Amino acid sequence: MTTTFQAIVPTLERQAIELPSWAFGNSGTRFKVFGTPGTPRTPQEKIADAAKVHELTGLAPAVALHVPWDAVDDFAALGAHADGLGVRLGTINSNTFQDADYKFGSLTHVDAAVRRKAIDHHLRCIEIMHETGSTDLKIWLADGTNYPGQGSLRSRQDRLADSLAEIYAALGEHQRLVLEYKFFEPAFYHTDVPDWGTSFVQVSALGDRAFTCLDTGHHAPGTNIEFIVMQLLRLGKLGSFDFNSRFYADDDLIVGAADPFQLFRILHEVVAGGGLDEGSPVRFMLDQCHNVEEKIPAQIRSVLNVQEMTARALLVDRAALATAQQEHDVLGANDVLMDAFHTDVRPALAEWRAARGLPADPLRAYAESGHQRLLAEQRTGGAQAGWGA
Amino acid sequence: MTTTFQAIVPTLERQAIELPSWAFGNSGTRFKVFGTPGTPRTPQEKIADAAKVHELTGLAPAVALHVPWDAVDDFAALGAHADGLGVRLGTINSNTFQDADYKFGSLTHVDAAVRRKAIDHHLRCIEIMHETGSTDLKIWLADGTNYPGQGSLRSRQDRLADSLAEIYAALGEHQRLVLEYKFFEPAFYHTDVPDWGTSFVQVSALGDRAFTCLDTGHHAPGTNIEFIVMQLLRLGKLGSFDFNSRFYADDDLIVGAADPFQLFRILHEVVAGGGLDEGSPVRFMLDQCHNVEEKIPAQIRSVLNVQEMTARALLVDRAALATAQQEHDVLGANDVLMDAFHTDVRPALAEWRAARGLPADPLRAYAESGHQRLLAEQRTGGAQAGWGA
Amino acid sequence: MTTTFQAIVPTLERQAIELPSWAFGNSGTRFKVFGTPGTPRTPQEKIADAAKVHELTGLAPAVALHVPWDAVDDFAALGAHADGLGVRLGTINSNTFQDADYKFGSLTHVDAAVRRKAIDHHLRCIEIMHETGSTDLKIWLADGTNYPGQGSLRSRQDRLADSLAEIYAALGEHQRLVLEYKFFEPAFYHTDVPDWGTSFVQVSALGDRAFTCLDTGHHAPGTNIEFIVMQLLRLGKLGSFDFNSRFYADDDLIVGAADPFQLFRILHEVVAGGGLDEGSPVRFMLDQCHNVEEKIPAQIRSVLNVQEMTARALLVDRAALATAQQEHDVLGANDVLMDAFHTDVRPALAEWRAARGLPADPLRAYAESGHQRLLAEQRTGGAQAGWGA
Amino acid sequence: MTTTFQAIVPTLERQAIELPSWAFGNSGTRFKVFGTPGTPRTPQEKIADAAKVHELTGLAPAVALHVPWDAVDDFAALGAHADGLGVRLGTINSNTFQDADYKFGSLTHVDAAVRRKAIDHHLRCIEIMHETGSTDLKIWLADGTNYPGQGSLRSRQDRLADSLAEIYAALGEHQRLVLEYKFFEPAFYHTDVPDWGTSFVQVSALGDRAFTCLDTGHHAPGTNIEFIVMQLLRLGKLGSFDFNSRFYADDDLIVGAADPFQLFRILHEVVAGGGLDEGSPVRFMLDQCHNVEEKIPAQIRSVLNVQEMTARALLVDRAALATAQQEHDVLGANDVLMDAFHTDVRPALAEWRAARGLPADPLRAYAESGHQRLLAEQRTGGAQAGWGA
């Protein structure tokens, strides 16, 4: 390998991974949501937990909010609270799947009144973005049907286009809309934005500030996700990542936990496509559920995983790779990738952290700090935050 | 086709499909559980809804209970209540996935105390079976892990065997244990009983009254389920079906809704393997979630779907099929199956119902009865039943 | 159901399904290609077999050719031969996967000389189209890689765009280019046109006469294919279907054999999206492999399956469906679809055939004609046609 | 990590990976088999190539044969030839999928004469084993059907049991039978041994010297393969591995190339279950296709991949893992695994090789030896070996 760790440090130092406020609340499956001592009860506490992750890793300067899960009376004050903790408020995630009105859809609903309500919710989210300084409005829709015939696939798609157009028109000039796609769940027959192609045609119809959000857990089994990363970068429409990992469906496990090599390949395409260049439109976020593991350490582990794989991807000897590709040296080209993947970047990253005044081993630092026990003692009473399902 | 509808009537008349009490309560996804007017609040009301399905179809003489969802002080009285409504209590389903103690497993848990609690729960279920006259104890375990390394796959399997042995030993001599398997969910890395092979080796180790339960939604994508039906019948270990259907994962949609031809093929193997013969050990149950559709009509539709496909499977010209198979007439053999599958058995079944004093069109009869509106008016106040997650 | 069979006859009479010449030759797997007596040895004989299917069904007036599998010195003469048999030559399929030069790609190859060769092959195909009067050039590419790193995903995509642009520019004004996508095989890491999104962005960049070809066997497990049908029709880019069916991968089984309900849903969306309207740009083709079954009867069965499912799709009571959808009557809407699906259209279609002077039962007519035995006797000597792999 | 590399060396030194003779011949897909200069033409040349891999790695002392692909007049002489090259003949693989008689099955065929022929082929394989000193007869069957109804699933299963019983009875007392299972291909509706459960019940019925062979590419999407490894080890029925890797179906790529972490997890369970202990019944083999890459280097890469992952699996701190599991420390337990996985064992293995007189970098040594060019020059004329499909 000719690339040195030193050479990749500037890029690593630019890397920022946004944390989802909801990852610090309880989550689970339809069978059970288990609580744990110390779980936050308020948006403020969730932000404090996110700030702790940033404090220990230097990797997570922003916190994404979910509205209304994180609804507060004064978002400017919430922003100041974040500021005081060393982080800022990031992406605003709309939520049109938990109100009874949305049982049969939101932006795609057959009834104009429900669409109106869902659009208005997004307009409110845009207002919040002005209050928080957030630049991204992220839309993930639960819209879909469970049975063939239940809805008109075509009419729903057309209504979706109309609804998105109205929301897009309301964006401020420095604001963006990112539209997430998902293969299935909670709808079990069809989903209105099931694949990158659908997200792409919808956001392309909107304009330059509309992008696709790629959640790494939202694809059919066997899908080559890095190909999609490449294609969306090529088309200039990759707006953001929701990182997590999966063995089966949308498991929302810790990023890199299920298939670390896939994460590496994804980041390799990000690097190749300029996604880590200065001025890149690509934002990195986590979207995970910590059903059985401790949440703060899980988020620490997650951002470290992304950083470690990014380092490996940056270490790929691209000149050697290009030569091997040119010469049809299949094994040689693959070896270039594998060499970077198998490189143990952990010691260098530990040094890098230490040099920046961060703990060399953030997980150990957290464990030894007694912070988790403190939270468990302090956060008694009240209702633990969760998805409110 | 040489087989006539008349010839298959005796078998059809033997068919009984057990309904799950919980299908009448609210269900949903981790994102949202939507309620509907008229949803039962008590086990008694759930049984009343199940009885309504039987009243209109003649197909569903038994109701399966889930403990503790259907826990009552006096199960004998609950049985009498069912009796009065024209149905009986059927399979007892244990539940070891909603207590906080079961976060890391139940019958497989590393802590002996938790295993004890889970075993005792099953012993209590067996007592209830004695009170209700139920013959089957059905065990579906949520046990599993979310991350590689979280648990010892082997130790958990061994503890499972020990726990099951203790439960099995407590069964009355006319009682059976059926062990369900499931590919994934709620565990996302490994599940302790993930496939028919594991259920088979575990129940084989127990004895003659232990069987496998096959839930049609619990397999990997692409799995040939009818092959497993054939194999378990061949091995004498197919105890029961949990019918439902799926497009993606364990969607728990109405049986026959996603892939009616698959349901036909499954029932074809049931017939071929003697599963509908008198004295067959195979029990038919539904296990479904009606997240967006009306529950009572959904159960009516479900039992009708099973009956219609059973009729088609019984109509297969088995002599012609055997001849075509013997002669390697691939298209001819397939045509024999498809001919039965494409036969519209609905008119004959409507006549059969009318002749037995049942409504020719049970769904229309239910719709026109105004029963649903009545339930919505009567069942106000109290908490609607659900999974209690 | 309010729609009558009579009402749908005009649409059924417009239906034409193109047959693939190669379906009449031998095919198989990497493990073995089995031959059968009577298999054609020449393009002329393949066309004769296709004409036999049309003679008995009235459904298959055109034959698609694969070049160079069907290469002849005089394509005009081949067209006259087809004419004399009552059929015409249809889509020209290019083949850039069997020459040793294409081991590492064709239109995407890193070497300009190989791309030149592949482009020239397509230009030759366009010449052939002028000679045969074919309107469609169908491009399916085997291009892809087997190992991460083997190729630059991005460069290959860019080269693909360049190569397609040159081919598109050479089309005559009444000619079209249709670009097929495929999930995987023969490439096992990445495929250069893996999904509808990629085909869509590539053909959109070309112009109005470039379309996507949807092969029903070329998707990830669980993909909702009818959604893609809807979306491509909505975008005006659905050029053609390659019909077949699958249980696992690209099995290329008889259309409708693996999941008849899926075929129904696909055709339901075709009807809803105007794909069967006069002047529709959508062409219907088969692309199948008859590895173990007789080929001519298999093609007869296939076109009958498409016709039967089309009839069922046309019988859907669209007014009732729209009403149920509007009212969120999930079960009612689904019932409208299922009612049409379960309707046995075979007797009415048999009558329709008889009224047109066609055999009521084409498969029986073929079997009783002794034609297959005749072919087996006549076609001795020479090499049976196959894929030439 | 408390385990040192030194501590695991004795186990590593016991590791032997059998190479498949056919991996050195040409292979491909149904679309094309590409040849390459230097490909062996005879069993002798294939063995020579395998011996080269062993010479450079010290990991591959045995070569598996496929009959009749590797049929010779004098197997004893072939064994001597191997001996002279420093390797021995290993597993004998039967082949009942390329004779025209096997179009509709072999050991499961409806015709007794074809079953007889298939059984006799296995008896001949057992004779060969006596001549070569091979201990394992490996049976992989292509038997299955392409269409529902084509065959009787049950009768085929029963005939399979009968055929296997006759073969098993003919084994010498130091010989074993291993039965491979496969999800699909070449059959596309059902396969007669589709899953581990079926292989297990079949070999259990035979006796103590019958085992299951687990091919890592033969499972449904998403299957947790290491669970099956654990279960078969627990049941004492894991006879051997066929290693390879896959992104989609049975891609037969280089082991560890598609999902290195999965390979690690599999080997972790092998170690945990005693599969690497002295006297373990588990044999390690490769079964791969090198469609586009150079074959000898591909096999070198493969055995190195297995060795590297075995080393990582052996480095797992099992005491720490057990403690974390006991304490429900989900993240901690996972970290123990990941720490071993991310450890770069390549330098230590290079040293180990050097200490044994092997090249530190076998791939470079091969490339620099000029051996491949020599083979290309020498092996001209004759027919390159392949699958003979």
GROMACS .gro file of C-alpha atoms in nm, chain C residues 92-354:
model
  263
  870ILE     CA    1  -3.347  -0.826  -3.308
  871ASN     CA    2  -3.149  -0.928  -2.998
  872SER     CA    3  -2.782  -0.849  -2.997
  873ASN     CA    4  -2.531  -1.087  -2.840
  874THR     CA    5  -2.209  -0.958  -2.693
  875PHE     CA    6  -2.143  -1.229  -2.439
  876GLN     CA    7  -2.011  -1.529  -2.626
  877ASP     CA    8  -1.710  -1.401  -2.808
  878ALA     CA    9  -1.381  -1.447  -2.622
  879ASP     CA   10  -1.320  -1.073  -2.657
  880TYR     CA   11  -1.615  -1.004  -2.431
  881LYS     CA   12  -1.479  -1.188  -2.128
  882PHE     CA   13  -1.443  -0.858  -1.940
  883GLY     CA   14  -1.731  -0.666  -2.093
  884SER     CA   15  -1.859  -0.534  -2.423
  885LEU     CA   16  -2.015  -0.186  -2.439
  886THR     CA   17  -1.849  -0.111  -2.104
  887HIS     CA   18  -1.510  -0.269  -2.176
  888VAL     CA   19  -1.199  -0.073  -2.077
  889ASP     CA   20  -1.042  -0.133  -2.418
  890ALA     CA   21  -1.170   0.093  -2.693
  891ALA     CA   22  -1.116  -0.182  -2.950
  892VAL     CA   23  -1.353  -0.419  -2.777
  893ARG     CA   24  -1.612  -0.146  -2.733
  894ARG     CA   25  -1.575  -0.070  -3.104
  895LYS     CA   26  -1.638  -0.432  -3.188
  896ALA     CA   27  -1.944  -0.443  -2.965
  897ILE     CA   28  -2.083  -0.120  -3.105
  898ASP     CA   29  -2.022  -0.242  -3.459
  899HIS     CA   30  -2.212  -0.558  -3.377
  900HIS     CA   31  -2.510  -0.342  -3.284
  901LEU     CA   32  -2.474  -0.138  -3.601
  902ARG     CA   33  -2.487  -0.464  -3.794
  903CYS     CA   34  -2.800  -0.555  -3.598
  904ILE     CA   35  -2.958  -0.229  -3.709
  905GLU     CA   36  -2.878  -0.317  -4.071
  906ILE     CA   37  -3.047  -0.650  -4.018
  907MET     CA   38  -3.349  -0.468  -3.880
  908HIS     CA   39  -3.371  -0.274  -4.201
  909GLU     CA   40  -3.356  -0.601  -4.393
  910THR     CA   41  -3.620  -0.773  -4.182
  911GLY     CA   42  -3.841  -0.477  -4.111
  912SER     CA   43  -3.789  -0.524  -3.736
  913THR     CA   44  -3.857  -0.216  -3.528
  914ASP     CA   45  -3.687  -0.309  -3.201
  915LEU     CA   46  -3.323  -0.354  -3.115
  916LYS     CA   47  -3.308  -0.521  -2.779
  917ILE     CA   48  -2.989  -0.496  -2.578
  918TRP     CA   49  -2.923  -0.723  -2.287
  919LEU     CA   50  -2.568  -0.702  -2.162
  920ALA     CA   51  -2.380  -0.968  -1.969
  921ASP     CA   52  -2.134  -0.695  -1.868
  922GLY     CA   53  -2.032  -0.691  -1.507
  923THR     CA   54  -1.764  -0.812  -1.268
  924ASN     CA   55  -1.722  -1.105  -1.032
  925TYR     CA   56  -1.505  -0.947  -0.764
  926PRO     CA   57  -1.504  -0.616  -0.580
  927GLY     CA   58  -1.237  -0.400  -0.734
  928GLN     CA   59  -1.227  -0.590  -1.062
  929GLY     CA   60  -1.368  -0.291  -1.248
  930SER     CA   61  -1.449   0.073  -1.194
  931LEU     CA   62  -1.827   0.080  -1.156
  932ARG     CA   63  -1.838   0.444  -1.250
  933SER     CA   64  -1.614   0.433  -1.556
  934ARG     CA   65  -1.806   0.136  -1.688
  935GLN     CA   66  -2.132   0.326  -1.650
  936ASP     CA   67  -1.992   0.625  -1.835
  937ARG     CA   68  -1.858   0.409  -2.115
  938LEU     CA   69  -2.195   0.238  -2.137
  939ALA     CA   70  -2.361   0.574  -2.189
  940ASP     CA   71  -2.116   0.662  -2.467
  941SER     CA   72  -2.156   0.330  -2.644
  942LEU     CA   73  -2.535   0.342  -2.627
  943ALA     CA   74  -2.536   0.696  -2.763
  944GLU     CA   75  -2.349   0.586  -3.071
  945ILE     CA   76  -2.583   0.293  -3.128
  946TYR     CA   77  -2.891   0.505  -3.072
  947ALA     CA   78  -2.771   0.760  -3.324
  948ALA     CA   79  -2.761   0.491  -3.589
  949LEU     CA   80  -3.124   0.388  -3.547
  950GLY     CA   81  -3.367   0.451  -3.831
  951GLU     CA   82  -3.650   0.686  -3.755
  952HIS     CA   83  -3.903   0.407  -3.703
  953GLN     CA   84  -3.668   0.196  -3.499
  954ARG     CA   85  -3.641   0.175  -3.121
  955LEU     CA   86  -3.376   0.068  -2.874
  956VAL     CA   87  -3.485  -0.125  -2.566
  957LEU     CA   88  -3.239  -0.179  -2.283
  958GLU     CA   89  -3.293  -0.475  -2.054
  959TYR     CA   90  -3.179  -0.483  -1.694
  960LYS     CA   91  -3.087  -0.783  -1.485
  961PHE     CA   92  -3.013  -0.832  -1.117
  962PHE     CA   93  -2.722  -1.076  -1.158
  963GLU     CA   94  -2.583  -1.356  -1.376
  964PRO     CA   95  -2.355  -1.419  -1.548
  965ALA     CA   96  -2.172  -1.157  -1.341
  966PHE     CA   97  -2.168  -1.228  -0.969
  967TYR     CA   98  -2.049  -0.912  -0.800
  968HIS     CA   99  -2.192  -0.630  -1.006
  969THR     CA  100  -2.390  -0.600  -1.326
  970ASP     CA  101  -2.369  -0.282  -1.532
  971VAL     CA  102  -2.746  -0.255  -1.582
  972PRO     CA  103  -2.878  -0.421  -1.268
  973ASP     CA  104  -3.210  -0.248  -1.211
  974TRP     CA  105  -3.488  -0.048  -1.373
  975GLY     CA  106  -3.344   0.274  -1.235
  976THR     CA  107  -3.020   0.228  -1.424
  977SER     CA  108  -3.193   0.128  -1.745
  978PHE     CA  109  -3.423   0.428  -1.705
  979VAL     CA  110  -3.146   0.683  -1.660
  980GLN     CA  111  -2.952   0.537  -1.951
  981VAL     CA  112  -3.244   0.531  -2.195
  982SER     CA  113  -3.368   0.870  -2.078
  983ALA     CA  114  -3.031   1.014  -2.174
  984LEU     CA  115  -3.070   0.873  -2.525
  985GLY     CA  116  -3.404   1.005  -2.641
  986ASP     CA  117  -3.766   0.933  -2.719
  987ARG     CA  118  -3.711   0.609  -2.902
  988ALA     CA  119  -3.516   0.444  -2.622
  989PHE     CA  120  -3.709   0.235  -2.371
  990THR     CA  121  -3.663  -0.011  -2.091
  991CYS     CA  122  -3.724  -0.383  -2.130
  992LEU     CA  123  -3.860  -0.555  -1.821
  993ASP     CA  124  -3.775  -0.924  -1.793
  994THR     CA  125  -3.994  -1.069  -1.520
  995GLY     CA  126  -3.712  -1.292  -1.396
  996HIS     CA  127  -3.449  -1.023  -1.348
  997HIS     CA  128  -3.521  -0.882  -1.004
  998ALA     CA  129  -3.406  -0.922  -0.647
  999PRO     CA  130  -3.608  -1.161  -0.430
 1000GLY     CA  131  -3.931  -1.004  -0.314
 1001THR     CA  132  -3.931  -0.716  -0.562
 1002ASN     CA  133  -4.277  -0.580  -0.638
 1003ILE     CA  134  -4.254  -0.603  -1.015
 1004GLU     CA  135  -4.596  -0.457  -1.087
 1005PHE     CA  136  -4.487  -0.138  -0.912
 1006ILE     CA  137  -4.204  -0.107  -1.163
 1007VAL     CA  138  -4.449  -0.173  -1.446
 1008MET     CA  139  -4.665   0.110  -1.314
 1009GLN     CA  140  -4.370   0.344  -1.274
 1010LEU     CA  141  -4.223   0.280  -1.620
 1011LEU     CA  142  -4.565   0.325  -1.781
 1012ARG     CA  143  -4.607   0.648  -1.584
 1013LEU     CA  144  -4.270   0.765  -1.712
 1014GLY     CA  145  -4.348   0.658  -2.069
 1015LYS     CA  146  -4.047   0.429  -2.080
 1016LEU     CA  147  -4.184   0.075  -2.071
 1017GLY     CA  148  -4.082  -0.060  -2.411
 1018SER     CA  149  -4.130  -0.430  -2.375
 1019PHE     CA  150  -4.167  -0.734  -2.154
 1020ASP     CA  151  -3.962  -1.048  -2.154
 1021PHE     CA  152  -4.201  -1.288  -1.989
 1022ASN     CA  153  -4.095  -1.596  -1.797
 1023SER     CA  154  -4.119  -1.708  -1.437
 1024ARG     CA  155  -3.893  -1.797  -1.151
 1025PHE     CA  156  -3.880  -1.948  -0.806
 1026TYR     CA  157  -3.520  -1.850  -0.726
 1027ALA     CA  158  -3.305  -1.661  -0.973
 1028ASP     CA  159  -3.337  -1.616  -1.349
 1029ASP     CA  160  -3.493  -1.960  -1.383
 1030ASP     CA  161  -3.656  -1.877  -1.719
 1031LEU     CA  162  -3.948  -2.111  -1.655
 1032ILE     CA  163  -4.282  -2.091  -1.836
 1033VAL     CA  164  -4.452  -1.758  -1.771
 1034GLY     CA  165  -4.716  -1.794  -1.503
 1035ALA     CA  166  -4.583  -2.129  -1.386
 1036ALA     CA  167  -4.418  -2.015  -1.065
 1037ASP     CA  168  -4.648  -1.741  -0.943
 1038PRO     CA  169  -4.962  -1.699  -1.153
 1039PHE     CA  170  -5.098  -1.432  -0.920
 1040GLN     CA  171  -4.791  -1.219  -0.979
 1041LEU     CA  172  -4.847  -1.242  -1.353
 1042PHE     CA  173  -5.205  -1.134  -1.294
 1043ARG     CA  174  -5.096  -0.834  -1.089
 1044ILE     CA  175  -4.845  -0.735  -1.356
 1045LEU     CA  176  -5.108  -0.750  -1.628
 1046HIS     CA  177  -5.350  -0.561  -1.404
 1047GLU     CA  178  -5.101  -0.274  -1.393
 1048VAL     CA  179  -5.042  -0.301  -1.767
 1049VAL     CA  180  -5.414  -0.257  -1.826
 1050ALA     CA  181  -5.439   0.023  -1.569
 1051GLY     CA  182  -5.145   0.207  -1.722
 1052GLY     CA  183  -5.273   0.185  -2.080
 1053GLY     CA  184  -5.024  -0.077  -2.188
 1054LEU     CA  185  -5.291  -0.263  -2.384
 1055ASP     CA  186  -5.443   0.045  -2.539
 1056GLU     CA  187  -5.419   0.095  -2.914
 1057GLY     CA  188  -5.093   0.261  -3.000
 1058SER     CA  189  -4.930   0.154  -2.674
 1059PRO     CA  190  -4.552   0.136  -2.698
 1060VAL     CA  191  -4.544  -0.184  -2.491
 1061ARG     CA  192  -4.448  -0.505  -2.671
 1062PHE     CA  193  -4.497  -0.851  -2.521
 1063MET     CA  194  -4.231  -1.116  -2.566
 1064LEU     CA  195  -4.138  -1.446  -2.409
 1065ASP     CA  196  -3.785  -1.523  -2.299
 1066GLN     CA  197  -3.776  -1.873  -2.158
 1067CYS     CA  198  -3.572  -2.190  -2.139
 1068HIS     CA  199  -3.735  -2.527  -2.177
 1069ASN     CA  200  -3.463  -2.737  -2.019
 1070VAL     CA  201  -3.668  -3.047  -1.944
 1071GLU     CA  202  -4.004  -2.999  -2.114
 1072GLU     CA  203  -4.106  -3.020  -2.481
 1073LYS     CA  204  -4.045  -2.685  -2.644
 1074ILE     CA  205  -4.336  -2.628  -2.883
 1075PRO     CA  206  -4.602  -2.728  -2.628
 1076ALA     CA  207  -4.420  -2.520  -2.367
 1077GLN     CA  208  -4.449  -2.213  -2.588
 1078ILE     CA  209  -4.815  -2.291  -2.655
 1079ARG     CA  210  -4.874  -2.317  -2.281
 1080SER     CA  211  -4.689  -1.989  -2.229
 1081VAL     CA  212  -4.891  -1.777  -2.471
 1082LEU     CA  213  -5.210  -1.930  -2.336
 1083ASN     CA  214  -5.102  -1.840  -1.983
 1084VAL     CA  215  -5.041  -1.481  -2.086
 1085GLN     CA  216  -5.374  -1.465  -2.264
 1086GLU     CA  217  -5.566  -1.621  -1.975
 1087MET     CA  218  -5.414  -1.382  -1.725
 1088THR     CA  219  -5.473  -1.088  -1.956
 1089ALA     CA  220  -5.838  -1.187  -1.977
 1090ARG     CA  221  -5.859  -1.204  -1.598
 1091ALA     CA  222  -5.689  -0.866  -1.566
 1092LEU     CA  223  -5.931  -0.715  -1.815
 1093LEU     CA  224  -6.224  -0.859  -1.620
 1094VAL     CA  225  -6.134  -0.662  -1.308
 1095ASP     CA  226  -6.428  -0.441  -1.217
 1096ARG     CA  227  -6.236  -0.117  -1.220
 1097ALA     CA  228  -6.526   0.099  -1.109
 1098ALA     CA  229  -6.587  -0.120  -0.805
 1099LEU     CA  230  -6.216  -0.123  -0.739
 1100ALA     CA  231  -6.191   0.255  -0.748
 1101THR     CA  232  -6.486   0.289  -0.513
 1102ALA     CA  233  -6.344   0.045  -0.261
 1103GLN     CA  234  -6.007   0.221  -0.278
 1104GLN     CA  235  -6.172   0.555  -0.220
 1105GLU     CA  236  -6.353   0.418   0.084
 1106HIS     CA  237  -6.047   0.245   0.234
 1107ASP     CA  238  -6.233  -0.083   0.205
 1108VAL     CA  239  -5.917  -0.291   0.207
 1109LEU     CA  240  -6.086  -0.629   0.193
 1110GLY     CA  241  -6.342  -0.513  -0.061
 1111ALA     CA  242  -6.079  -0.377  -0.294
 1112ASN     CA  243  -5.872  -0.689  -0.267
 1113ASP     CA  244  -6.184  -0.898  -0.329
 1114VAL     CA  245  -6.245  -0.718  -0.657
 1115LEU     CA  246  -5.903  -0.828  -0.776
 1116MET     CA  247  -5.930  -1.180  -0.640
 1117ASP     CA  248  -6.271  -1.227  -0.793
 1118ALA     CA  249  -6.127  -1.165  -1.138
 1119PHE     CA  250  -5.821  -1.377  -1.062
 1120HIS     CA  251  -6.031  -1.675  -0.955
 1121THR     CA  252  -6.262  -1.652  -1.253
 1122ASP     CA  253  -6.214  -1.948  -1.483
 1123VAL     CA  254  -6.173  -1.785  -1.822
 1124ARG     CA  255  -6.069  -2.102  -1.997
 1125PRO     CA  256  -6.410  -2.204  -2.136
 1126ALA     CA  257  -6.476  -1.859  -2.282
 1127LEU     CA  258  -6.132  -1.850  -2.441
 1128ALA     CA  259  -6.184  -2.195  -2.588
 1129GLU     CA  260  -6.506  -2.073  -2.748
 1130TRP     CA  261  -6.334  -1.763  -2.874
 1131ARG     CA  262  -6.065  -1.976  -3.036
 1132ALA     CA  263  -6.319  -2.208  -3.192
   0.00000   0.00000   0.00000
